[in-house]
PDB file of C-alpha atoms in Angstrom:
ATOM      1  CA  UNK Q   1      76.464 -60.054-119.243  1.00  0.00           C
ATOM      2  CA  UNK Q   2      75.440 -61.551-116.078  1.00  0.00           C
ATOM      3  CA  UNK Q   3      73.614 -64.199-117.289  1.00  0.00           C
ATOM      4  CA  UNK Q   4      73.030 -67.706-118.588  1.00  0.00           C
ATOM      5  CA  UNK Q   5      74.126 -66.636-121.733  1.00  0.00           C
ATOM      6  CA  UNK Q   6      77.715 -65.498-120.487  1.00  0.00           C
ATOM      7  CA  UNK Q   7      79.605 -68.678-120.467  1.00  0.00           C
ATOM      8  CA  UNK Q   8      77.920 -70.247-123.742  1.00  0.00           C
ATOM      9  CA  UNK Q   9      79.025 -66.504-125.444  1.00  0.00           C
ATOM     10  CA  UNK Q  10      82.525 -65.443-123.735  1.00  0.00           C
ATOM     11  CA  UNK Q  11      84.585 -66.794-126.393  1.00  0.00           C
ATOM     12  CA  UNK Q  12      83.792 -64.293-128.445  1.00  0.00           C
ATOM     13  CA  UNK Q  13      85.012 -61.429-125.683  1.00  0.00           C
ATOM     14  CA  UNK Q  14      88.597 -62.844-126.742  1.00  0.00           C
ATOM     15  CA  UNK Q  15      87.734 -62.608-130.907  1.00  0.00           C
ATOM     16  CA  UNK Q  16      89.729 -59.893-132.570  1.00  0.00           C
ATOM     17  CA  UNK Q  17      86.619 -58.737-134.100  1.00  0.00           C
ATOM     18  CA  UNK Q  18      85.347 -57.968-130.516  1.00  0.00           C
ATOM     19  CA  UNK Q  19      87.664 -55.194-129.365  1.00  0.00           C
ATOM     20  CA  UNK Q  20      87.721 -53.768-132.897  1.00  0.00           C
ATOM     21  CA  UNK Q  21      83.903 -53.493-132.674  1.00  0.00           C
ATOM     22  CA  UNK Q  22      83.414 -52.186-129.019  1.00  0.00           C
ATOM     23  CA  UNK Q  23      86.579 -49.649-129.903  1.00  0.00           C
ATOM     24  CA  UNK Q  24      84.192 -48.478-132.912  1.00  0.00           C
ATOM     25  CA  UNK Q  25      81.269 -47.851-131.072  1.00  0.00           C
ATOM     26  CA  UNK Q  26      83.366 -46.201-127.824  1.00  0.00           C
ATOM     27  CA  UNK Q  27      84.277 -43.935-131.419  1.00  0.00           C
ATOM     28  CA  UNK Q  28      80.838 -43.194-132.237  1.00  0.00           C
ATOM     29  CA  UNK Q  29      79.170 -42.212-128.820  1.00  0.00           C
ATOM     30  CA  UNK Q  30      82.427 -39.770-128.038  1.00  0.00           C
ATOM     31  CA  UNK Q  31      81.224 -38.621-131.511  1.00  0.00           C
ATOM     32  CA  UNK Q  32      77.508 -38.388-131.037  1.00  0.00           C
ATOM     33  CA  UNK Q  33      74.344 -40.437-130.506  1.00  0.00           C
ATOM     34  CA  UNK Q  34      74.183 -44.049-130.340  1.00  0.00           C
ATOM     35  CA  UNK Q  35      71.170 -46.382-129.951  1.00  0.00           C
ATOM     36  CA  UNK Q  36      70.028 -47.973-127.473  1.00  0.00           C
ATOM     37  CA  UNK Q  37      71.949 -46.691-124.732  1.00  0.00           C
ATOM     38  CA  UNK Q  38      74.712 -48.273-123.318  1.00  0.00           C
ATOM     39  CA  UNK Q  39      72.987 -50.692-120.398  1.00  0.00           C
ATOM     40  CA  UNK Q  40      70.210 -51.268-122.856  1.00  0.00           C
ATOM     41  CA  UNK Q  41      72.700 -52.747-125.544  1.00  0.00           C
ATOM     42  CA  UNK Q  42      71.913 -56.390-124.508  1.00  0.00           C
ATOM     43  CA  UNK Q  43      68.639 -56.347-123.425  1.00  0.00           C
ATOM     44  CA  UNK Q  44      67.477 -59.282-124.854  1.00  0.00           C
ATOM     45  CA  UNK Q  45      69.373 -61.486-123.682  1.00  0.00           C
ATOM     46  CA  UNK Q  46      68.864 -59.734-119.894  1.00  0.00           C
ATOM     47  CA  UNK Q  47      65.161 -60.508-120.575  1.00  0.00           C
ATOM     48  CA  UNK Q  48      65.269 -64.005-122.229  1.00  0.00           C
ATOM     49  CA  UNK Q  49      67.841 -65.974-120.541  1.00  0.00           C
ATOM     50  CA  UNK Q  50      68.982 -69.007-122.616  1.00  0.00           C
ATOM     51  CA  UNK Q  51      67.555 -71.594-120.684  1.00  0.00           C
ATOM     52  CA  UNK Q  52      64.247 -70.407-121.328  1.00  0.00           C
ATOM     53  CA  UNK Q  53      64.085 -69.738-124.844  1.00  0.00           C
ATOM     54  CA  UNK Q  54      61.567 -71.182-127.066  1.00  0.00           C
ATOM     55  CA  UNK Q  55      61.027 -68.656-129.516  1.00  0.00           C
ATOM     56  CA  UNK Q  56      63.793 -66.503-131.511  1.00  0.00           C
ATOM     57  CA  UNK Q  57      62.429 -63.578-133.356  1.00  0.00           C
ATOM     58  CA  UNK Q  58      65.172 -61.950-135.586  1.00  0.00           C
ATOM     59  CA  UNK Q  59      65.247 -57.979-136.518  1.00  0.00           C
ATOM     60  CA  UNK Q  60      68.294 -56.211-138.367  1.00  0.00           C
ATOM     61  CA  UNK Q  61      69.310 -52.944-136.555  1.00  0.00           C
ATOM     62  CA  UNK Q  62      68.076 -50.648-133.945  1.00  0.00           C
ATOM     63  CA  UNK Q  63      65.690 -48.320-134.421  1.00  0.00           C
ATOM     64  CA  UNK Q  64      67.540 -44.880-135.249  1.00  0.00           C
ATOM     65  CA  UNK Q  65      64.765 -42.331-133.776  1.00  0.00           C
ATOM     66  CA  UNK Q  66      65.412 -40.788-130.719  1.00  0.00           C
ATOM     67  CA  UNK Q  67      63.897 -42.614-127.597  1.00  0.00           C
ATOM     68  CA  UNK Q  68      62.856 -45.844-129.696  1.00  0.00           C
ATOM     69  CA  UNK Q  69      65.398 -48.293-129.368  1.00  0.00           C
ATOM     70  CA  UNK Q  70      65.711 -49.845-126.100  1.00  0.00           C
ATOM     71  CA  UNK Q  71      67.539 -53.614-126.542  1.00  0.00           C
ATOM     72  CA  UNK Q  72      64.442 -55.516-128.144  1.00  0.00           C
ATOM     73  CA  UNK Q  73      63.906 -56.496-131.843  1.00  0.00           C
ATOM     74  CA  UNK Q  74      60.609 -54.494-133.270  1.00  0.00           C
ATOM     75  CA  UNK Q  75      59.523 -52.763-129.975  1.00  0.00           C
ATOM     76  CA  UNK Q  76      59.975 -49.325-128.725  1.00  0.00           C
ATOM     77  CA  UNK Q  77      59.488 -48.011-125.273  1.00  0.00           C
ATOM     78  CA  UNK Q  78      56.497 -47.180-123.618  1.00  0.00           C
ATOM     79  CA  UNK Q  79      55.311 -43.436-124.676  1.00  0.00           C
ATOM     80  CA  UNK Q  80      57.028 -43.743-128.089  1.00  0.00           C
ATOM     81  CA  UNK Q  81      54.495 -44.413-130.825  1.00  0.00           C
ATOM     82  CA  UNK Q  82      54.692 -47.154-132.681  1.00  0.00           C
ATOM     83  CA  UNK Q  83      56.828 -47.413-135.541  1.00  0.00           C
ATOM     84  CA  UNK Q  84      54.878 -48.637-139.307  1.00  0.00           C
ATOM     85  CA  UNK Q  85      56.347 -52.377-138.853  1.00  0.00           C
ATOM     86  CA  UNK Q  86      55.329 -52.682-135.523  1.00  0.00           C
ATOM     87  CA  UNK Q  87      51.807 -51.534-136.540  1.00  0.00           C
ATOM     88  CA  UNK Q  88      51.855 -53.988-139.253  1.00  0.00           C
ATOM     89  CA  UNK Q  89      52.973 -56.421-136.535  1.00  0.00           C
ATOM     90  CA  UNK Q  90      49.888 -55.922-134.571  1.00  0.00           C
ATOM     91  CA  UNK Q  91      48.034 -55.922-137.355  1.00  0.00           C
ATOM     92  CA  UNK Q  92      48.763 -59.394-138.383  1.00  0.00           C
ATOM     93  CA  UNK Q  93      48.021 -60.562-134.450  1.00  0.00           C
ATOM     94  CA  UNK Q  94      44.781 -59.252-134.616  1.00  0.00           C
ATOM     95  CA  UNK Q  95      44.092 -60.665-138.450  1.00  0.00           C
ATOM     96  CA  UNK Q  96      45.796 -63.828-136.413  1.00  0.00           C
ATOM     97  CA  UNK Q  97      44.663 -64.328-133.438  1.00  0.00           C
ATOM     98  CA  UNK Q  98      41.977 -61.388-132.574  1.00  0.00           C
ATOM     99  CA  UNK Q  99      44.056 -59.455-130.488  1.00  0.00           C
ATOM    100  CA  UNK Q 100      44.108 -56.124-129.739  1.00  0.00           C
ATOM    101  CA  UNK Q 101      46.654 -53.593-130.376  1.00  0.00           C
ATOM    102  CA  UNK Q 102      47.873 -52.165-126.695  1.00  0.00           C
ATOM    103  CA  UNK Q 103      48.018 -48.635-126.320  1.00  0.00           C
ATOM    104  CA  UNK Q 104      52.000 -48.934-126.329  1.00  0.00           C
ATOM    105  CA  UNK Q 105      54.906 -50.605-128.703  1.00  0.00           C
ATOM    106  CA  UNK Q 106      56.629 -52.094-125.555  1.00  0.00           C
ATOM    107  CA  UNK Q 107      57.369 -55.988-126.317  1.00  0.00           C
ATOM    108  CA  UNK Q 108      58.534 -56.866-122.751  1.00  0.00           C
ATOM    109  CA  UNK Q 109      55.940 -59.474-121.930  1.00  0.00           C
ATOM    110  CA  UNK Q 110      56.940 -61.713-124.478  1.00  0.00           C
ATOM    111  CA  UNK Q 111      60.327 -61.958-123.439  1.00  0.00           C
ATOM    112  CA  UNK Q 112      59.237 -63.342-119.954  1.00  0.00           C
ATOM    113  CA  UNK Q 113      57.880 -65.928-121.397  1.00  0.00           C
ATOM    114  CA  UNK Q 114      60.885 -67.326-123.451  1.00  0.00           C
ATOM    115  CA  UNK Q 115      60.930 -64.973-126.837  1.00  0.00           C
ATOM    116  CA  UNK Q 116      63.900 -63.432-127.764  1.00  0.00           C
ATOM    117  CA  UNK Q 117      63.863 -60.145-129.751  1.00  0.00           C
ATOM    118  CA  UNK Q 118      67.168 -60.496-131.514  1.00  0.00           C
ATOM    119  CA  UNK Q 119      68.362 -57.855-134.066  1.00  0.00           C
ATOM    120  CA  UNK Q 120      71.454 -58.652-135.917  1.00  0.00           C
ATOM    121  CA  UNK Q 121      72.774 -55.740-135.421  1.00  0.00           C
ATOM    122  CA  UNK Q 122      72.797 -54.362-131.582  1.00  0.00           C
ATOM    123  CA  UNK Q 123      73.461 -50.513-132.307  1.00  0.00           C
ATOM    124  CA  UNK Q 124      73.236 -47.889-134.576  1.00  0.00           C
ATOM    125  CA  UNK Q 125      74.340 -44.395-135.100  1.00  0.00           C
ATOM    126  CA  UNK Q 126      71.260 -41.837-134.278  1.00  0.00           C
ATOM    127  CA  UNK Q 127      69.205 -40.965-137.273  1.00  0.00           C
ATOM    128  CA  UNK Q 128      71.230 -43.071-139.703  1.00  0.00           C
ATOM    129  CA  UNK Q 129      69.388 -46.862-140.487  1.00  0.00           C
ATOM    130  CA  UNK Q 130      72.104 -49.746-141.012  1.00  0.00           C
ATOM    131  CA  UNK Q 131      75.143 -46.967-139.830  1.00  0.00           C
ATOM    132  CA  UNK Q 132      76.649 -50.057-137.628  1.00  0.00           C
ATOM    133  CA  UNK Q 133      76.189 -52.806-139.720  1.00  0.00           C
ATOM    134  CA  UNK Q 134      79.597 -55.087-141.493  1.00  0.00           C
ATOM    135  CA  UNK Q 135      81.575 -53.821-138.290  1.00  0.00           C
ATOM    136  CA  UNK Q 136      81.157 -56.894-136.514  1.00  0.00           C
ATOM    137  CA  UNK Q 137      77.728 -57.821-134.594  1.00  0.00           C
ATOM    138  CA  UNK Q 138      76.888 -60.163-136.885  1.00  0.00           C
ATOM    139  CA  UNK Q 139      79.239 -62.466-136.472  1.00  0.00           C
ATOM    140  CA  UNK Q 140      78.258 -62.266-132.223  1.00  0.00           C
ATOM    141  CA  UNK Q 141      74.251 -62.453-133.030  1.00  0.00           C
ATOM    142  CA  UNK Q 142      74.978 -65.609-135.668  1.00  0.00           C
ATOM    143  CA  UNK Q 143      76.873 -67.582-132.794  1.00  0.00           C
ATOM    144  CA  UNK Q 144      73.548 -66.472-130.636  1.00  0.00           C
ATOM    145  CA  UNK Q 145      71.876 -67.855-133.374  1.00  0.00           C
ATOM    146  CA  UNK Q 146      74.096 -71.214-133.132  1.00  0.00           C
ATOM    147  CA  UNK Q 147      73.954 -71.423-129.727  1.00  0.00           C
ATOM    148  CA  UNK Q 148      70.264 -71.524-129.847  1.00  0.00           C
ATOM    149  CA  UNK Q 149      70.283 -73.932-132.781  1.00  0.00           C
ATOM    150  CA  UNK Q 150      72.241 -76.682-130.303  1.00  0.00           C
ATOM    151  CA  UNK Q 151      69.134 -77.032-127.895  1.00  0.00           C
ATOM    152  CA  UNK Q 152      67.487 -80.027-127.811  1.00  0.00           C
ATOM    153  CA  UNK Q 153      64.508 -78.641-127.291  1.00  0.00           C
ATOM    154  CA  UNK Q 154      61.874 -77.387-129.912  1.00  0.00           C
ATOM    155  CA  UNK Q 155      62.969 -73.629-130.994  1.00  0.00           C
ATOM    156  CA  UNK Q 156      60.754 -71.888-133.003  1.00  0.00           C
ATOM    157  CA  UNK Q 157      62.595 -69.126-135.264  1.00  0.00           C
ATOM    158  CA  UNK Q 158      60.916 -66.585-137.199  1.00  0.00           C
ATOM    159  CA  UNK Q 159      62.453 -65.113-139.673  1.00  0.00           C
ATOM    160  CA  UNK Q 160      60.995 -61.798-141.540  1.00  0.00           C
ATOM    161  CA  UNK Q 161      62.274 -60.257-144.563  1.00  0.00           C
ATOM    162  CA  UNK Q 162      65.000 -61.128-147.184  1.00  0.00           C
ATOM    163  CA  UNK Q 163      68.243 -59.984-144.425  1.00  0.00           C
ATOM    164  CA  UNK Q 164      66.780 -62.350-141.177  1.00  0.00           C
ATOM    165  CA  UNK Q 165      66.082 -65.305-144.378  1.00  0.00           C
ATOM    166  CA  UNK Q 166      70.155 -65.769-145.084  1.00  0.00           C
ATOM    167  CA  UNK Q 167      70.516 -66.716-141.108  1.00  0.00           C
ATOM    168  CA  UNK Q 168      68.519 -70.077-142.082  1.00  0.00           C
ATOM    169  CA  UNK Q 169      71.657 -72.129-142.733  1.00  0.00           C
ATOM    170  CA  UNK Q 170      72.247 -71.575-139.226  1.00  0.00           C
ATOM    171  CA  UNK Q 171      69.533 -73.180-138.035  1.00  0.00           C
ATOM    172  CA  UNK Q 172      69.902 -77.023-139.163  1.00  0.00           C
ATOM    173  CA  UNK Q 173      68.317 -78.987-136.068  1.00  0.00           C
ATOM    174  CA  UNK Q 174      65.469 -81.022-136.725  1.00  0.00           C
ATOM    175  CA  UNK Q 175      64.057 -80.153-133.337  1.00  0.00           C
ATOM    176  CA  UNK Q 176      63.345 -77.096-134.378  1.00  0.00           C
ATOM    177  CA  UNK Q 177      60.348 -75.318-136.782  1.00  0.00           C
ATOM    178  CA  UNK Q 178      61.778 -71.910-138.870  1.00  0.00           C
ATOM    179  CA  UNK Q 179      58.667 -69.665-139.706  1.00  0.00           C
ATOM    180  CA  UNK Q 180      59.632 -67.151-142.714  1.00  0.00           C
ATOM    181  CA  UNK Q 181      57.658 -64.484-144.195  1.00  0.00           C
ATOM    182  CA  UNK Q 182      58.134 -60.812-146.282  1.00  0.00           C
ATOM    183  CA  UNK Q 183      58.817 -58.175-143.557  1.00  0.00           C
ATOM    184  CA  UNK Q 184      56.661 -56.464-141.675  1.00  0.00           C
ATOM    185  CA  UNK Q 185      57.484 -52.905-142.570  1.00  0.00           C
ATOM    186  CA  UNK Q 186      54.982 -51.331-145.100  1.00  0.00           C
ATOM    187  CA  UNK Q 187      56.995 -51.808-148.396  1.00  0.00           C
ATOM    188  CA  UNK Q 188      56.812 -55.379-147.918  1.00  0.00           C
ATOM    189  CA  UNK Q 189      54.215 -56.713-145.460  1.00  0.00           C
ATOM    190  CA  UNK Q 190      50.909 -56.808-148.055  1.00  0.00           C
ATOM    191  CA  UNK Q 191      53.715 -59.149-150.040  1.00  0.00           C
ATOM    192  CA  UNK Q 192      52.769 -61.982-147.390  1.00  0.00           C
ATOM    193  CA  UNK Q 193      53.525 -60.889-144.229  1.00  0.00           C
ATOM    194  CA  UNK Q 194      49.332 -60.106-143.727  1.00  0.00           C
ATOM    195  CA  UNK Q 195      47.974 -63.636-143.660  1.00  0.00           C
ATOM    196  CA  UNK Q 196      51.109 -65.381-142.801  1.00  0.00           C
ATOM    197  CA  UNK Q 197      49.498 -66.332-139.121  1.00  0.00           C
ATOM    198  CA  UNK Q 198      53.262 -66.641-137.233  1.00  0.00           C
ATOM    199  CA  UNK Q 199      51.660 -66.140-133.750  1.00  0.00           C
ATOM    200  CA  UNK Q 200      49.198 -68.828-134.139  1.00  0.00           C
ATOM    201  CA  UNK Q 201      51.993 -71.134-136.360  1.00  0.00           C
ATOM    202  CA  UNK Q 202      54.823 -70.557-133.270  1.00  0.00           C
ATOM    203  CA  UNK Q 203      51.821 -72.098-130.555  1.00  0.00           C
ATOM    204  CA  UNK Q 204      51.332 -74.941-132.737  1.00  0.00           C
ATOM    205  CA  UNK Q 205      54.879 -75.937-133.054  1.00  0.00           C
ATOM    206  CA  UNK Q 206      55.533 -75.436-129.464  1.00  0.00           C
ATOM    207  CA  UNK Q 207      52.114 -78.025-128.764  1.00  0.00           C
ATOM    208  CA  UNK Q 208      52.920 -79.926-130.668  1.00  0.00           C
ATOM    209  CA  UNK Q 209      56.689 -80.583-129.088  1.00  0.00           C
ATOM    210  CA  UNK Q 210      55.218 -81.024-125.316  1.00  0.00           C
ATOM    211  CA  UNK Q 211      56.227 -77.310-124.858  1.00  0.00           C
ATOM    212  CA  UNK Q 212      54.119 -74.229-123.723  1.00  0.00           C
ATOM    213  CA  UNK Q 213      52.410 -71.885-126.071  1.00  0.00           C
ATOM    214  CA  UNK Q 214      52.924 -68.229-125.769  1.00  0.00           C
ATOM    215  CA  UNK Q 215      50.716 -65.612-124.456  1.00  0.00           C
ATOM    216  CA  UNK Q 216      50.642 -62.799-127.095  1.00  0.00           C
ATOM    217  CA  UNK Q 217      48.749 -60.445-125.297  1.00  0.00           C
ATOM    218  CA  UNK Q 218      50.157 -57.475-124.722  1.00  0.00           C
ATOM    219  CA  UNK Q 219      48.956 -55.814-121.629  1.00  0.00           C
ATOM    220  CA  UNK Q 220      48.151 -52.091-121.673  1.00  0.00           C
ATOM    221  CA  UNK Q 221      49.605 -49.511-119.712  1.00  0.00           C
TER     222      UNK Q 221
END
């Protein structure tokens, strides 16, 4: 992890939990198919180093389709349609701010601009939801989750759906604004997801702290 994030994470390299988790999933690729791939694992935090963070979006696991997982919370590579939370995503920005939908899932450009696509989980056996979940990465992603919760500056988390709502004792700055909302994905998202205006919400709190709004564009291919 050759990035800002390294020294404020490598404690946890030396955590028994650690080896017993990378020693699992060594396990399941010799057995089969494991998403994302290998170099894509930690793609988030590749994209978003720490330093620039100013929003946290938090997913639970991979997607488990082939080809759609690629590092990111919610987004899929290019070529891969969309899956029904994402659309639901995209529906709310438009609803939100009038934006519309690209012609792709791919949720790159947000990351380059300080958003990081968390899931709680970072992999997941193919074609079998929540497969890698209680085996470890949640105790790595809530220390991301702490780490980001000690900047002084104004963090906006948002936090969708009943699993990414227990992380909020975690986040106990006052700098920072916590956005919550059902999920996305369709058996939750005309709960109060549709009309919860996050995108629009997450540029106010960032105005309002001095700090940079987010473009949520996303470009087409």
């Amino acid at each position: 992890m050759k990035t800002d994030w390294n020294p404020l994470l490598r404690k946890q390299f030396a955590e028994p939990y650690w080896a017993e988790l990378q020693g699992f999933i060594q396990q399941e690729r010799e057995g089969g198919q494991v998403f994302p791939p290998q170099e894509e694992v930690f793609a988030a935090l590749h994209l978003t180093p720490f330093s620039e963070v100013k929003v946290l979006i938090l997913g639970q696991d991979p997607y488990h389709g082939e080809g759609q997982a690629h590092g990111l919370c919610f987004s899929v590579r290019r070529g891969v349609v969309a899956p029904p939370s994402l659309k639901n995503i995209f529906k709310e920005l438009k609803n939100d701010l009038d934006l519309a939908a690209p012609n792709h899932g791919n949720l790159e450009s947000w990351t380059q601009q300080g958003v990081l696509l968390l899931n709680s989980v970072l992999t997941v056996r193919a074609h079998n939801a929540g497969s890698h979940r209680n085996r470890g990465w949640e105790l790595f992603t809530d220390e991301i989750i702490r780490v980001v919760n000690a900047k002084s500056e104004r963090v906006v988390f948002i936090l969708w759906g009943a699993s990414a709502q227990k992380k909020r004792p975690l986040i106990d700055s006052p700098a920072h604004v916590i956005i919550e909302s059902p999920h996305p994905s369709p058996l939750s998202a005309s709960r109060g997801f549709f009309g919860s205006r996050p995108f629009s919400r997450t540029n106010a709190a960032l105005e309002e702290a001095g700090r940079q709004p987010i473009d949520w564009t996303l470009p087409h291919n």
